[in-house]
mmCIF file of C-alpha atoms in Angstrom:
data_model
loop_
_atom_site.group_PDB
_atom_site.id
_atom_site.type_symbol
_atom_site.label_atom_id
_atom_site.label_comp_id
_atom_site.label_asym_id
_atom_site.label_seq_id
_atom_site.Cartn_x
_atom_site.Cartn_y
_atom_site.Cartn_z
ATOM 1 C CA MET M 14 2.853 22.141 17.768
ATOM 2 C CA ALA M 15 4.340 20.064 20.438
ATOM 3 C CA SER M 16 4.344 22.378 23.093
ATOM 4 C CA SER M 17 0.347 21.967 22.751
ATOM 5 C CA LEU M 18 0.838 18.219 23.684
ATOM 6 C CA SER M 19 0.957 17.295 27.393
ATOM 7 C CA PRO M 20 3.566 15.158 28.786
ATOM 8 C CA LEU M 21 1.040 12.194 28.999
ATOM 9 C CA GLN M 22 0.025 12.649 25.124
ATOM 10 C CA ILE M 23 3.800 12.581 24.462
ATOM 11 C CA SER M 24 4.129 9.587 26.302
ATOM 12 C CA GLN M 25 1.243 7.916 24.524
ATOM 13 C CA LEU M 26 2.302 8.764 21.299
ATOM 14 C CA ARG M 27 5.828 7.295 21.774
ATOM 15 C CA ASP M 28 4.627 4.404 23.378
ATOM 16 C CA SER M 29 2.243 3.638 20.690
ATOM 17 C CA TRP M 30 4.987 4.547 18.036
ATOM 18 C CA SER M 31 7.434 1.917 19.701
ATOM 19 C CA VAL M 32 4.707 -0.679 18.787
ATOM 20 C CA LEU M 33 3.733 0.393 15.523
ATOM 21 C CA ALA M 34 7.435 1.122 14.314
ATOM 22 C CA GLN M 35 9.269 -1.908 15.708
ATOM 23 C CA ASP M 36 11.070 -1.989 12.753
ATOM 24 C CA PRO M 37 11.099 1.855 11.448
ATOM 25 C CA THR M 38 12.230 1.092 7.861
ATOM 26 C CA LYS M 39 9.740 -1.909 7.287
ATOM 27 C CA LEU M 40 7.062 0.567 8.477
ATOM 28 C CA ALA M 41 8.193 3.267 5.802
ATOM 29 C CA SER M 42 8.643 0.721 3.238
ATOM 30 C CA ALA M 43 5.075 -0.419 3.903
ATOM 31 C CA LEU M 44 3.943 3.342 3.884
ATOM 32 C CA VAL M 45 5.448 4.121 0.452
ATOM 33 C CA ILE M 46 4.380 0.935 -1.383
ATOM 34 C CA ARG M 47 0.639 1.718 -0.080
ATOM 35 C CA LEU M 48 1.229 5.153 -1.144
ATOM 36 C CA PHE M 49 2.263 4.004 -4.595
ATOM 37 C CA LYS M 50 -0.332 1.664 -5.054
ATOM 38 C CA GLU M 51 -3.089 3.998 -4.163
ATOM 39 C CA ASN M 52 -1.515 6.849 -5.934
ATOM 40 C CA PRO M 53 0.367 5.388 -8.931
ATOM 41 C CA GLU M 54 1.589 8.725 -10.279
ATOM 42 C CA TYR M 55 3.498 9.307 -6.911
ATOM 43 C CA GLN M 56 5.946 6.628 -7.906
ATOM 44 C CA SER M 57 7.157 8.800 -11.054
ATOM 45 C CA LEU M 58 8.487 11.640 -8.785
ATOM 46 C CA PHE M 59 11.259 8.944 -8.064
ATOM 47 C CA LYS M 60 13.554 8.899 -11.308
ATOM 48 C CA ARG M 61 15.164 5.574 -10.522
ATOM 49 C CA LEU M 62 11.970 4.047 -9.236
ATOM 50 C CA LYS M 63 9.244 5.091 -11.618
ATOM 51 C CA ASN M 64 9.312 1.788 -13.823
ATOM 52 C CA LEU M 65 9.716 -0.725 -11.186
ATOM 53 C CA SER M 66 6.663 -3.280 -9.767
ATOM 54 C CA MET M 67 5.837 -3.131 -6.571
ATOM 55 C CA ASP M 68 7.586 -6.592 -6.126
ATOM 56 C CA GLU M 69 10.904 -5.028 -7.312
ATOM 57 C CA LEU M 70 10.385 -1.959 -5.285
ATOM 58 C CA ALA M 71 10.734 -3.928 -1.841
ATOM 59 C CA SER M 72 14.076 -5.294 -2.836
ATOM 60 C CA ASN M 73 15.410 -2.249 -4.427
ATOM 61 C CA PRO M 74 18.589 -0.782 -2.697
ATOM 62 C CA GLN M 75 17.453 2.967 -3.424
ATOM 63 C CA PHE M 76 14.047 2.039 -2.324
ATOM 64 C CA ILE M 77 15.320 0.523 0.834
ATOM 65 C CA SER M 78 17.244 3.772 1.501
ATOM 66 C CA HIS M 79 14.745 6.150 0.888
ATOM 67 C CA ALA M 80 12.443 4.088 3.278
ATOM 68 C CA SER M 81 15.116 4.163 5.814
ATOM 69 C CA LYS M 82 15.130 7.943 5.510
ATOM 70 C CA VAL M 83 11.489 8.193 5.935
ATOM 71 C CA GLY M 84 11.572 5.624 8.924
ATOM 72 C CA ALA M 85 14.151 7.764 10.501
ATOM 73 C CA ALA M 86 12.529 11.195 9.873
ATOM 74 C CA LEU M 87 9.046 9.699 11.395
ATOM 75 C CA GLY M 88 11.116 8.595 14.348
ATOM 76 C CA SER M 89 13.205 11.985 14.705
ATOM 77 C CA THR M 90 9.691 13.697 14.872
ATOM 78 C CA ILE M 91 8.625 11.355 17.422
ATOM 79 C CA ASP M 92 11.944 11.803 19.483
ATOM 80 C CA HIS M 93 11.418 15.603 19.409
ATOM 81 C CA LEU M 94 7.830 15.831 20.327
ATOM 82 C CA ASP M 95 8.978 17.318 23.726
ATOM 83 C CA LYS M 96 11.384 19.787 21.712
ATOM 84 C CA PRO M 97 9.054 22.137 19.735
ATOM 85 C CA GLU M 98 11.723 24.475 18.530
ATOM 86 C CA GLU M 99 13.788 21.874 17.285
ATOM 87 C CA LEU M 100 11.022 19.888 15.925
ATOM 88 C CA GLU M 101 9.667 22.985 13.833
ATOM 89 C CA THR M 102 13.304 23.313 12.500
ATOM 90 C CA ILE M 103 13.604 19.738 11.420
ATOM 91 C CA LEU M 104 9.885 19.803 9.853
ATOM 92 C CA THR M 105 10.346 23.094 8.218
ATOM 93 C CA ASN M 106 13.930 21.598 6.469
ATOM 94 C CA LEU M 107 12.180 18.834 5.466
ATOM 95 C CA GLY M 108 9.350 20.869 3.569
ATOM 96 C CA ILE M 109 11.841 22.829 1.763
ATOM 97 C CA LYS M 110 14.085 19.858 1.057
ATOM 98 C CA HIS M 111 11.118 18.061 -0.734
ATOM 99 C CA LYS M 112 9.692 21.075 -2.574
ATOM 100 C CA LYS M 113 12.959 20.946 -4.517
ATOM 101 C CA TYR M 114 11.894 17.492 -5.401
ATOM 102 C CA GLY M 115 8.548 18.851 -6.751
ATOM 103 C CA LEU M 116 6.573 17.986 -3.815
ATOM 104 C CA THR M 117 3.232 20.019 -3.125
ATOM 105 C CA PRO M 118 1.053 20.448 -0.173
ATOM 106 C CA LYS M 119 -1.154 17.979 -1.819
ATOM 107 C CA HIS M 120 1.644 15.389 -1.797
ATOM 108 C CA PHE M 121 2.099 15.630 1.938
ATOM 109 C CA GLN M 122 -1.516 15.605 2.710
ATOM 110 C CA VAL M 123 -2.008 12.341 0.844
ATOM 111 C CA ILE M 124 1.012 10.834 2.306
ATOM 112 C CA GLY M 125 -0.405 12.062 5.924
ATOM 113 C CA ASN M 126 -3.606 10.332 5.011
ATOM 114 C CA VAL M 127 -2.109 6.995 4.144
ATOM 115 C CA LEU M 128 0.147 6.911 7.350
ATOM 116 C CA VAL M 129 -3.168 7.707 9.227
ATOM 117 C CA SER M 130 -4.855 4.760 7.502
ATOM 118 C CA MET M 131 -2.146 2.475 8.712
ATOM 119 C CA ILE M 132 -2.238 3.750 12.347
ATOM 120 C CA ALA M 133 -5.797 3.455 12.221
ATOM 121 C CA GLU M 134 -5.716 -0.142 11.301
ATOM 122 C CA ALA M 135 -3.090 -1.111 13.812
ATOM 123 C CA ILE M 136 -4.761 0.492 16.609
ATOM 124 C CA GLY M 137 -8.267 -0.663 15.498
ATOM 125 C CA ASP M 138 -11.505 0.133 17.405
ATOM 126 C CA SER M 139 -9.483 -0.500 20.746
ATOM 127 C CA ASP M 140 -8.050 3.091 21.651
ATOM 128 C CA PRO M 141 -10.452 5.853 19.683
ATOM 129 C CA GLU M 142 -8.654 8.630 21.794
ATOM 130 C CA LEU M 143 -5.181 7.517 20.846
ATOM 131 C CA LEU M 144 -6.227 7.608 17.249
ATOM 132 C CA ASP M 145 -7.824 10.927 17.825
ATOM 133 C CA LEU M 146 -4.213 12.112 19.186
ATOM 134 C CA TRP M 147 -2.642 10.789 16.274
ATOM 135 C CA LYS M 148 -4.581 12.450 13.764
ATOM 136 C CA SER M 149 -4.296 15.651 15.504
ATOM 137 C CA SER M 150 -0.714 15.316 15.991
ATOM 138 C CA LEU M 151 -0.041 14.448 12.536
ATOM 139 C CA SER M 152 -2.167 17.266 11.146
ATOM 140 C CA SER M 153 -0.063 19.792 13.089
ATOM 141 C CA VAL M 154 3.405 18.070 12.116
ATOM 142 C CA LEU M 155 1.973 18.269 8.353
ATOM 143 C CA ASN M 156 0.737 21.828 8.654
ATOM 144 C CA ILE M 157 4.396 22.902 9.466
ATOM 145 C CA VAL M 158 5.798 20.500 6.528
ATOM 146 C CA ILE M 159 3.265 22.188 4.321
ATOM 147 C CA ALA M 160 4.086 25.963 5.480
ATOM 148 C CA ALA M 161 7.448 24.956 4.600
ATOM 149 C CA CYS M 162 6.684 23.594 1.202
ATOM 150 C CA ASN M 163 4.564 26.838 0.726
ATOM 151 C CA ASN M 164 7.180 29.390 0.937
#
């Protein structure tokens, strides 16, 4: 995946990520809350979070802890774009781990779609090439996670 990215593309993704995710936990919190709002059934995958309102989620310690982990995983993905073998291992382990929690390839596709929507809103119409780069890169990342989830 990452080996198909040029150094310039990696730099573009990293530069835009540093703007998008100035606070990775806050970004991940917004991602997961949006995921739950658009797909309420996904919240039920989290035993300790399934009965909380959106307002309660934002201040819930377990939710904040999970959002922190999601933000760190996204950041780690960006950090490893120039290390394709390490990135593949990280993403494969992520897929295997989440399969144990009942996540399916469809779950990851939906999460990816929500993230793409958030990135598209942040970038706007100002840089369609950057948005396309994000879309193709996230698709490649998700393909690795999904392959691991399928095994």
